[in-house]
Amino acid sequence: MLMRDKYETVSGVFNHDERGEEPMALVKFQPSEDVLETSLLYERVKQFKDAGVYKHFGLNLNEFLNLPRHMVLHILKLCDNTEREAAEGAQATVNKLQMATGGGGFE
């Protein structure tokens, strides 16, 4: 049991040194053991939303998740490039407008 206590303390599952005596700590579910929040599936759902995959490709979440990994990564890269190009284009337009109006800001 001492080895398990040490393992959990060192790996960050549960700090047995600071928490004092908690008799069920070795068998109790600890928040740091929640693998769902750090799962690839949850990460892909977040990436789908953040990258605007539906907006750029018209794929729904199920269609996106059913694609082979190399296609998912390629689509995410294309979405990122598209968003970056749009932001750069918008900034260029703002810069041109500022130059045309004497360099002042819009206030």
mmCIF file of N, CA and C in Angstrom:
data_model
loop_
_atom_site.group_PDB
_atom_site.id
_atom_site.type_symbol
_atom_site.label_atom_id
_atom_site.label_comp_id
_atom_site.label_asym_id
_atom_site.label_seq_id
_atom_site.Cartn_x
_atom_site.Cartn_y
_atom_site.Cartn_z
ATOM 1 N N MET A 1 0.817 -1.196 0.000
ATOM 2 C CA MET A 1 0.000 0.000 0.000
ATOM 3 C C MET A 1 0.860 1.259 0.000
ATOM 4 N N LEU A 2 1.989 1.195 0.654
ATOM 5 C CA LEU A 2 2.864 2.366 0.670
ATOM 6 C C LEU A 2 3.358 2.706 -0.729
ATOM 7 N N MET A 3 3.618 1.683 -1.527
ATOM 8 C CA MET A 3 4.070 1.919 -2.901
ATOM 9 C C MET A 3 2.962 2.570 -3.730
ATOM 10 N N ARG A 4 1.720 2.140 -3.529
ATOM 11 C CA ARG A 4 0.606 2.754 -4.266
ATOM 12 C C ARG A 4 0.409 4.193 -3.823
ATOM 13 N N ASP A 5 0.531 4.446 -2.510
ATOM 14 C CA ASP A 5 0.444 5.823 -2.018
ATOM 15 C C ASP A 5 1.507 6.688 -2.694
ATOM 16 N N LYS A 6 2.713 6.178 -2.720
ATOM 17 C CA LYS A 6 3.829 6.919 -3.317
ATOM 18 C C LYS A 6 3.590 7.144 -4.809
ATOM 19 N N TYR A 7 3.136 6.100 -5.506
ATOM 20 C CA TYR A 7 2.849 6.225 -6.943
ATOM 21 C C TYR A 7 1.798 7.307 -7.190
ATOM 22 N N GLU A 8 0.700 7.275 -6.440
ATOM 23 C CA GLU A 8 -0.365 8.258 -6.646
ATOM 24 C C GLU A 8 0.108 9.666 -6.315
ATOM 25 N N THR A 9 0.949 9.803 -5.311
ATOM 26 C CA THR A 9 1.474 11.117 -4.954
ATOM 27 C C THR A 9 2.410 11.635 -6.043
ATOM 28 N N VAL A 10 3.333 10.806 -6.492
ATOM 29 C CA VAL A 10 4.310 11.217 -7.507
ATOM 30 C C VAL A 10 3.638 11.498 -8.848
ATOM 31 N N SER A 11 2.664 10.683 -9.238
ATOM 32 C CA SER A 11 2.018 10.852 -10.546
ATOM 33 C C SER A 11 0.911 11.898 -10.535
ATOM 34 N N GLY A 12 0.593 12.455 -9.374
ATOM 35 C CA GLY A 12 -0.394 13.527 -9.314
ATOM 36 C C GLY A 12 -1.832 13.076 -9.219
ATOM 37 N N VAL A 13 -2.072 11.805 -8.983
ATOM 38 C CA VAL A 13 -3.445 11.312 -8.842
ATOM 39 C C VAL A 13 -4.042 11.810 -7.532
ATOM 40 N N PHE A 14 -3.306 11.650 -6.454
ATOM 41 C CA PHE A 14 -3.768 12.078 -5.133
ATOM 42 C C PHE A 14 -2.539 12.293 -4.268
ATOM 43 N N ASN A 15 -2.448 13.429 -3.606
ATOM 44 C CA ASN A 15 -1.288 13.716 -2.767
ATOM 45 C C ASN A 15 -1.534 13.192 -1.359
ATOM 46 N N HIS A 16 -1.015 12.014 -1.081
ATOM 47 C CA HIS A 16 -1.201 11.387 0.226
ATOM 48 C C HIS A 16 -0.382 12.093 1.304
ATOM 49 N N ASP A 17 0.650 12.816 0.926
ATOM 50 C CA ASP A 17 1.487 13.519 1.902
ATOM 51 C C ASP A 17 0.766 14.730 2.488
ATOM 52 N N GLU A 18 0.025 15.466 1.661
ATOM 53 C CA GLU A 18 -0.614 16.701 2.110
ATOM 54 C C GLU A 18 -2.049 16.519 2.570
ATOM 55 N N ARG A 19 -2.736 15.516 2.104
ATOM 56 C CA ARG A 19 -4.154 15.366 2.407
ATOM 57 C C ARG A 19 -4.423 14.671 3.737
ATOM 58 N N GLY A 20 -3.407 14.174 4.385
ATOM 59 C CA GLY A 20 -3.618 13.495 5.654
ATOM 60 C C GLY A 20 -4.237 12.125 5.450
ATOM 61 N N GLU A 21 -4.862 11.640 6.472
ATOM 62 C CA GLU A 21 -5.455 10.303 6.427
ATOM 63 C C GLU A 21 -6.822 10.343 5.758
ATOM 64 N N GLU A 22 -6.923 9.711 4.638
ATOM 65 C CA GLU A 22 -8.196 9.509 3.959
ATOM 66 C C GLU A 22 -8.232 8.036 3.603
ATOM 67 N N PRO A 23 -8.908 7.225 4.410
ATOM 68 C CA PRO A 23 -8.793 5.774 4.277
ATOM 69 C C PRO A 23 -9.210 5.214 2.918
ATOM 70 N N MET A 24 -10.097 5.857 2.210
ATOM 71 C CA MET A 24 -10.571 5.318 0.931
ATOM 72 C C MET A 24 -9.869 5.951 -0.275
ATOM 73 N N ALA A 25 -8.847 6.740 -0.044
ATOM 74 C CA ALA A 25 -8.188 7.467 -1.130
ATOM 75 C C ALA A 25 -7.644 6.550 -2.220
ATOM 76 N N LEU A 26 -7.166 5.370 -1.850
ATOM 77 C CA LEU A 26 -6.599 4.465 -2.853
ATOM 78 C C LEU A 26 -7.643 3.876 -3.790
ATOM 79 N N VAL A 27 -8.871 3.754 -3.329
ATOM 80 C CA VAL A 27 -9.908 3.146 -4.168
ATOM 81 C C VAL A 27 -10.936 4.161 -4.656
ATOM 82 N N LYS A 28 -10.912 5.352 -4.107
ATOM 83 C CA LYS A 28 -11.862 6.399 -4.484
ATOM 84 C C LYS A 28 -11.476 6.985 -5.849
ATOM 85 N N PHE A 29 -12.491 7.278 -6.669
ATOM 86 C CA PHE A 29 -12.234 7.916 -7.961
ATOM 87 C C PHE A 29 -11.751 9.342 -7.719
ATOM 88 N N GLN A 30 -10.628 9.684 -8.302
ATOM 89 C CA GLN A 30 -10.059 11.022 -8.161
ATOM 90 C C GLN A 30 -10.300 11.806 -9.451
ATOM 91 N N PRO A 31 -10.579 13.110 -9.348
ATOM 92 C CA PRO A 31 -10.805 13.909 -10.559
ATOM 93 C C PRO A 31 -9.663 13.814 -11.570
ATOM 94 N N SER A 32 -8.443 13.661 -11.094
ATOM 95 C CA SER A 32 -7.306 13.573 -12.018
ATOM 96 C C SER A 32 -7.300 12.275 -12.822
ATOM 97 N N GLU A 33 -8.158 11.325 -12.452
ATOM 98 C CA GLU A 33 -8.245 10.058 -13.181
ATOM 99 C C GLU A 33 -9.319 10.091 -14.270
ATOM 100 N N ASP A 34 -9.969 11.223 -14.436
ATOM 101 C CA ASP A 34 -11.036 11.351 -15.426
ATOM 102 C C ASP A 34 -10.431 11.419 -16.827
ATOM 103 N N VAL A 35 -10.492 10.322 -17.541
ATOM 104 C CA VAL A 35 -9.878 10.259 -18.868
ATOM 105 C C VAL A 35 -10.771 10.837 -19.963
ATOM 106 N N LEU A 36 -12.029 11.084 -19.671
ATOM 107 C CA LEU A 36 -12.914 11.621 -20.697
ATOM 108 C C LEU A 36 -12.531 13.039 -21.090
ATOM 109 N N GLU A 37 -12.234 13.874 -20.114
ATOM 110 C CA GLU A 37 -11.914 15.269 -20.403
ATOM 111 C C GLU A 37 -10.652 15.416 -21.244
ATOM 112 N N THR A 38 -9.775 14.449 -21.191
ATOM 113 C CA THR A 38 -8.538 14.527 -21.968
ATOM 114 C C THR A 38 -8.527 13.534 -23.132
ATOM 115 N N SER A 39 -9.679 12.991 -23.462
ATOM 116 C CA SER A 39 -9.736 11.989 -24.528
ATOM 117 C C SER A 39 -9.631 12.644 -25.902
ATOM 118 N N LEU A 40 -9.186 11.882 -26.871
ATOM 119 C CA LEU A 40 -9.082 12.381 -28.238
ATOM 120 C C LEU A 40 -10.460 12.723 -28.797
ATOM 121 N N LEU A 41 -11.474 11.967 -28.425
ATOM 122 C CA LEU A 41 -12.831 12.253 -28.904
ATOM 123 C C LEU A 41 -13.276 13.642 -28.460
ATOM 124 N N TYR A 42 -13.115 13.959 -27.182
ATOM 125 C CA TYR A 42 -13.501 15.281 -26.683
ATOM 126 C C TYR A 42 -12.687 16.371 -27.370
ATOM 127 N N GLU A 43 -11.407 16.100 -27.593
ATOM 128 C CA GLU A 43 -10.542 17.066 -28.270
ATOM 129 C C GLU A 43 -11.018 17.302 -29.707
ATOM 130 N N ARG A 44 -11.400 16.241 -30.408
ATOM 131 C CA ARG A 44 -11.881 16.390 -31.786
ATOM 132 C C ARG A 44 -13.196 17.179 -31.845
ATOM 133 N N VAL A 45 -14.082 16.960 -30.891
ATOM 134 C CA VAL A 45 -15.345 17.716 -30.859
ATOM 135 C C VAL A 45 -15.042 19.204 -30.692
ATOM 136 N N LYS A 46 -14.130 19.522 -29.794
ATOM 137 C CA LYS A 46 -13.748 20.921 -29.576
ATOM 138 C C LYS A 46 -13.100 21.500 -30.835
ATOM 139 N N GLN A 47 -12.211 20.741 -31.464
ATOM 140 C CA GLN A 47 -11.560 21.206 -32.684
ATOM 141 C C GLN A 47 -12.581 21.423 -33.801
ATOM 142 N N PHE A 48 -13.571 20.534 -33.911
ATOM 143 C CA PHE A 48 -14.625 20.671 -34.915
ATOM 144 C C PHE A 48 -15.322 22.016 -34.761
ATOM 145 N N LYS A 49 -15.669 22.347 -33.527
ATOM 146 C CA LYS A 49 -16.361 23.609 -33.251
ATOM 147 C C LYS A 49 -15.444 24.804 -33.495
ATOM 148 N N ASP A 50 -14.253 24.768 -32.903
ATOM 149 C CA ASP A 50 -13.336 25.903 -32.985
ATOM 150 C C ASP A 50 -12.876 26.192 -34.410
ATOM 151 N N ALA A 51 -12.683 25.165 -35.210
ATOM 152 C CA ALA A 51 -12.188 25.345 -36.581
ATOM 153 C C ALA A 51 -13.297 25.718 -37.558
ATOM 154 N N GLY A 52 -14.549 25.575 -37.152
ATOM 155 C CA GLY A 52 -15.651 25.884 -38.059
ATOM 156 C C GLY A 52 -15.742 24.902 -39.211
ATOM 157 N N VAL A 53 -15.556 23.631 -38.913
ATOM 158 C CA VAL A 53 -15.558 22.602 -39.959
ATOM 159 C C VAL A 53 -16.878 22.613 -40.724
ATOM 160 N N TYR A 54 -17.993 22.742 -40.033
ATOM 161 C CA TYR A 54 -19.291 22.755 -40.718
ATOM 162 C C TYR A 54 -19.370 23.944 -41.677
ATOM 163 N N LYS A 55 -18.910 25.102 -41.217
ATOM 164 C CA LYS A 55 -18.961 26.318 -42.035
ATOM 165 C C LYS A 55 -18.121 26.171 -43.304
ATOM 166 N N HIS A 56 -16.955 25.566 -43.181
ATOM 167 C CA HIS A 56 -16.034 25.481 -44.317
ATOM 168 C C HIS A 56 -16.289 24.285 -45.228
ATOM 169 N N PHE A 57 -16.748 23.168 -44.658
ATOM 170 C CA PHE A 57 -16.882 21.943 -45.443
ATOM 171 C C PHE A 57 -18.293 21.381 -45.487
ATOM 172 N N GLY A 58 -19.190 21.877 -44.640
ATOM 173 C CA GLY A 58 -20.555 21.361 -44.615
ATOM 174 C C GLY A 58 -20.686 19.990 -43.975
ATOM 175 N N LEU A 59 -19.647 19.550 -43.292
ATOM 176 C CA LEU A 59 -19.694 18.245 -42.617
ATOM 177 C C LEU A 59 -20.326 18.404 -41.243
ATOM 178 N N ASN A 60 -21.234 17.481 -40.900
ATOM 179 C CA ASN A 60 -21.729 17.504 -39.526
ATOM 180 C C ASN A 60 -20.732 16.758 -38.642
ATOM 181 N N LEU A 61 -20.965 16.802 -37.338
ATOM 182 C CA LEU A 61 -20.006 16.217 -36.402
ATOM 183 C C LEU A 61 -19.804 14.726 -36.636
ATOM 184 N N ASN A 62 -20.890 13.983 -36.849
ATOM 185 C CA ASN A 62 -20.757 12.535 -37.074
ATOM 186 C C ASN A 62 -19.965 12.229 -38.340
ATOM 187 N N GLU A 63 -20.232 12.963 -39.413
ATOM 188 C CA GLU A 63 -19.478 12.748 -40.654
ATOM 189 C C GLU A 63 -17.991 13.026 -40.436
ATOM 190 N N PHE A 64 -17.710 14.100 -39.729
ATOM 191 C CA PHE A 64 -16.322 14.481 -39.452
ATOM 192 C C PHE A 64 -15.607 13.419 -38.627
ATOM 193 N N LEU A 65 -16.267 12.940 -37.575
ATOM 194 C CA LEU A 65 -15.641 11.954 -36.689
ATOM 195 C C LEU A 65 -15.453 10.597 -37.366
ATOM 196 N N ASN A 66 -16.236 10.313 -38.393
ATOM 197 C CA ASN A 66 -16.117 9.033 -39.097
ATOM 198 C C ASN A 66 -15.046 9.034 -40.189
ATOM 199 N N LEU A 67 -14.441 10.173 -40.438
ATOM 200 C CA LEU A 67 -13.382 10.245 -41.446
ATOM 201 C C LEU A 67 -12.097 9.612 -40.916
ATOM 202 N N PRO A 68 -11.252 9.133 -41.823
ATOM 203 C CA PRO A 68 -9.946 8.618 -41.390
ATOM 204 C C PRO A 68 -9.121 9.745 -40.753
ATOM 205 N N ARG A 69 -8.234 9.364 -39.866
ATOM 206 C CA ARG A 69 -7.449 10.338 -39.099
ATOM 207 C C ARG A 69 -6.709 11.328 -40.004
ATOM 208 N N HIS A 70 -6.099 10.845 -41.082
ATOM 209 C CA HIS A 70 -5.332 11.751 -41.938
ATOM 210 C C HIS A 70 -6.224 12.815 -42.578
ATOM 211 N N MET A 71 -7.483 12.468 -42.869
ATOM 212 C CA MET A 71 -8.408 13.445 -43.439
ATOM 213 C C MET A 71 -8.844 14.464 -42.386
ATOM 214 N N VAL A 72 -9.089 13.992 -41.169
ATOM 215 C CA VAL A 72 -9.464 14.901 -40.078
ATOM 216 C C VAL A 72 -8.360 15.938 -39.873
ATOM 217 N N LEU A 73 -7.119 15.477 -39.812
ATOM 218 C CA LEU A 73 -6.001 16.393 -39.606
ATOM 219 C C LEU A 73 -5.853 17.368 -40.771
ATOM 220 N N HIS A 74 -6.057 16.884 -41.984
ATOM 221 C CA HIS A 74 -5.961 17.745 -43.168
ATOM 222 C C HIS A 74 -7.062 18.808 -43.155
ATOM 223 N N ILE A 75 -8.268 18.410 -42.841
ATOM 224 C CA ILE A 75 -9.389 19.354 -42.785
ATOM 225 C C ILE A 75 -9.142 20.414 -41.713
ATOM 226 N N LEU A 76 -8.673 20.003 -40.542
ATOM 227 C CA LEU A 76 -8.391 20.968 -39.475
ATOM 228 C C LEU A 76 -7.309 21.957 -39.906
ATOM 229 N N LYS A 77 -6.306 21.470 -40.616
ATOM 230 C CA LYS A 77 -5.238 22.343 -41.107
ATOM 231 C C LYS A 77 -5.785 23.341 -42.129
ATOM 232 N N LEU A 78 -6.628 22.869 -43.044
ATOM 233 C CA LEU A 78 -7.217 23.757 -44.046
ATOM 234 C C LEU A 78 -8.100 24.815 -43.401
ATOM 235 N N CYS A 79 -8.870 24.421 -42.400
ATOM 236 C CA CYS A 79 -9.724 25.383 -41.686
ATOM 237 C C CYS A 79 -8.872 26.442 -41.004
ATOM 238 N N ASP A 80 -7.785 26.017 -40.376
ATOM 239 C CA ASP A 80 -6.891 26.951 -39.693
ATOM 240 C C ASP A 80 -6.287 27.932 -40.690
ATOM 241 N N ASN A 81 -5.839 27.427 -41.839
ATOM 242 C CA ASN A 81 -5.267 28.294 -42.873
ATOM 243 C C ASN A 81 -6.301 29.284 -43.391
ATOM 244 N N THR A 82 -7.532 28.826 -43.606
ATOM 245 C CA THR A 82 -8.596 29.686 -44.111
ATOM 246 C C THR A 82 -8.906 30.797 -43.120
ATOM 247 N N GLU A 83 -9.003 30.451 -41.843
ATOM 248 C CA GLU A 83 -9.282 31.457 -40.814
ATOM 249 C C GLU A 83 -8.139 32.469 -40.726
ATOM 250 N N ARG A 84 -6.909 31.991 -40.809
ATOM 251 C CA ARG A 84 -5.748 32.881 -40.738
ATOM 252 C C ARG A 84 -5.736 33.835 -41.933
ATOM 253 N N GLU A 85 -6.009 33.308 -43.142
ATOM 254 C CA GLU A 85 -6.036 34.146 -44.341
ATOM 255 C C GLU A 85 -7.138 35.190 -44.250
ATOM 256 N N ALA A 86 -8.290 34.809 -43.713
ATOM 257 C CA ALA A 86 -9.393 35.757 -43.559
ATOM 258 C C ALA A 86 -9.017 36.866 -42.582
ATOM 259 N N ALA A 87 -8.366 36.512 -41.492
ATOM 260 C CA ALA A 87 -7.951 37.512 -40.503
ATOM 261 C C ALA A 87 -6.909 38.457 -41.100
ATOM 262 N N GLU A 88 -5.970 37.903 -41.867
ATOM 263 C CA GLU A 88 -4.952 38.737 -42.504
ATOM 264 C C GLU A 88 -5.586 39.669 -43.533
ATOM 265 N N GLY A 89 -6.564 39.167 -44.290
ATOM 266 C CA GLY A 89 -7.265 39.999 -45.268
ATOM 267 C C GLY A 89 -8.044 41.115 -44.602
ATOM 268 N N ALA A 90 -8.684 40.811 -43.498
ATOM 269 C CA ALA A 90 -9.437 41.829 -42.761
ATOM 270 C C ALA A 90 -8.491 42.895 -42.220
ATOM 271 N N GLN A 91 -7.341 42.473 -41.704
ATOM 272 C CA GLN A 91 -6.365 43.436 -41.184
ATOM 273 C C GLN A 91 -5.821 44.310 -42.306
ATOM 274 N N ALA A 92 -5.586 43.730 -43.478
ATOM 275 C CA ALA A 92 -5.103 44.505 -44.622
ATOM 276 C C ALA A 92 -6.133 45.552 -45.030
ATOM 277 N N THR A 93 -7.404 45.196 -44.994
ATOM 278 C CA THR A 93 -8.472 46.142 -45.324
ATOM 279 C C THR A 93 -8.508 47.286 -44.323
ATOM 280 N N VAL A 94 -8.388 46.972 -43.055
ATOM 281 C CA VAL A 94 -8.365 48.009 -42.014
ATOM 282 C C VAL A 94 -7.175 48.933 -42.232
ATOM 283 N N ASN A 95 -6.022 48.361 -42.531
ATOM 284 C CA ASN A 95 -4.827 49.177 -42.772
ATOM 285 C C ASN A 95 -5.022 50.114 -43.959
ATOM 286 N N LYS A 96 -5.620 49.619 -45.048
ATOM 287 C CA LYS A 96 -5.877 50.456 -46.229
ATOM 288 C C LYS A 96 -6.837 51.585 -45.896
ATOM 289 N N LEU A 97 -7.877 51.284 -45.130
ATOM 290 C CA LEU A 97 -8.838 52.319 -44.744
ATOM 291 C C LEU A 97 -8.182 53.375 -43.859
ATOM 292 N N GLN A 98 -7.320 52.940 -42.972
ATOM 293 C CA GLN A 98 -6.630 53.896 -42.109
ATOM 294 C C GLN A 98 -5.701 54.790 -42.924
ATOM 295 N N MET A 99 -5.025 54.210 -43.905
ATOM 296 C CA MET A 99 -4.141 55.003 -44.769
ATOM 297 C C MET A 99 -4.954 56.005 -45.586
ATOM 298 N N ALA A 100 -6.109 55.569 -46.082
ATOM 299 C CA ALA A 100 -6.948 56.428 -46.912
ATOM 300 C C ALA A 100 -7.560 57.571 -46.114
ATOM 301 N N THR A 101 -7.739 57.373 -44.819
ATOM 302 C CA THR A 101 -8.362 58.410 -43.988
ATOM 303 C C THR A 101 -7.328 59.171 -43.171
ATOM 304 N N GLY A 102 -6.080 59.089 -43.556
ATOM 305 C CA GLY A 102 -5.051 59.851 -42.859
ATOM 306 C C GLY A 102 -4.382 59.114 -41.722
ATOM 307 N N GLY A 103 -4.577 57.837 -41.640
ATOM 308 C CA GLY A 103 -3.870 57.049 -40.631
ATOM 309 C C GLY A 103 -4.518 57.021 -39.274
ATOM 310 N N GLY A 104 -5.589 57.732 -39.084
ATOM 311 C CA GLY A 104 -6.250 57.735 -37.777
ATOM 312 C C GLY A 104 -7.103 56.510 -37.573
ATOM 313 N N GLY A 105 -7.401 56.253 -36.347
ATOM 314 C CA GLY A 105 -8.262 55.120 -36.013
ATOM 315 C C GLY A 105 -9.722 55.474 -36.189
ATOM 316 N N PHE A 106 -10.571 54.514 -36.020
ATOM 317 C CA PHE A 106 -12.011 54.722 -36.114
ATOM 318 C C PHE A 106 -12.541 54.961 -34.717
ATOM 319 N N GLU A 107 -12.882 56.197 -34.404
ATOM 320 C CA GLU A 107 -13.370 56.498 -33.058
ATOM 321 C C GLU A 107 -14.661 57.247 -33.115
#
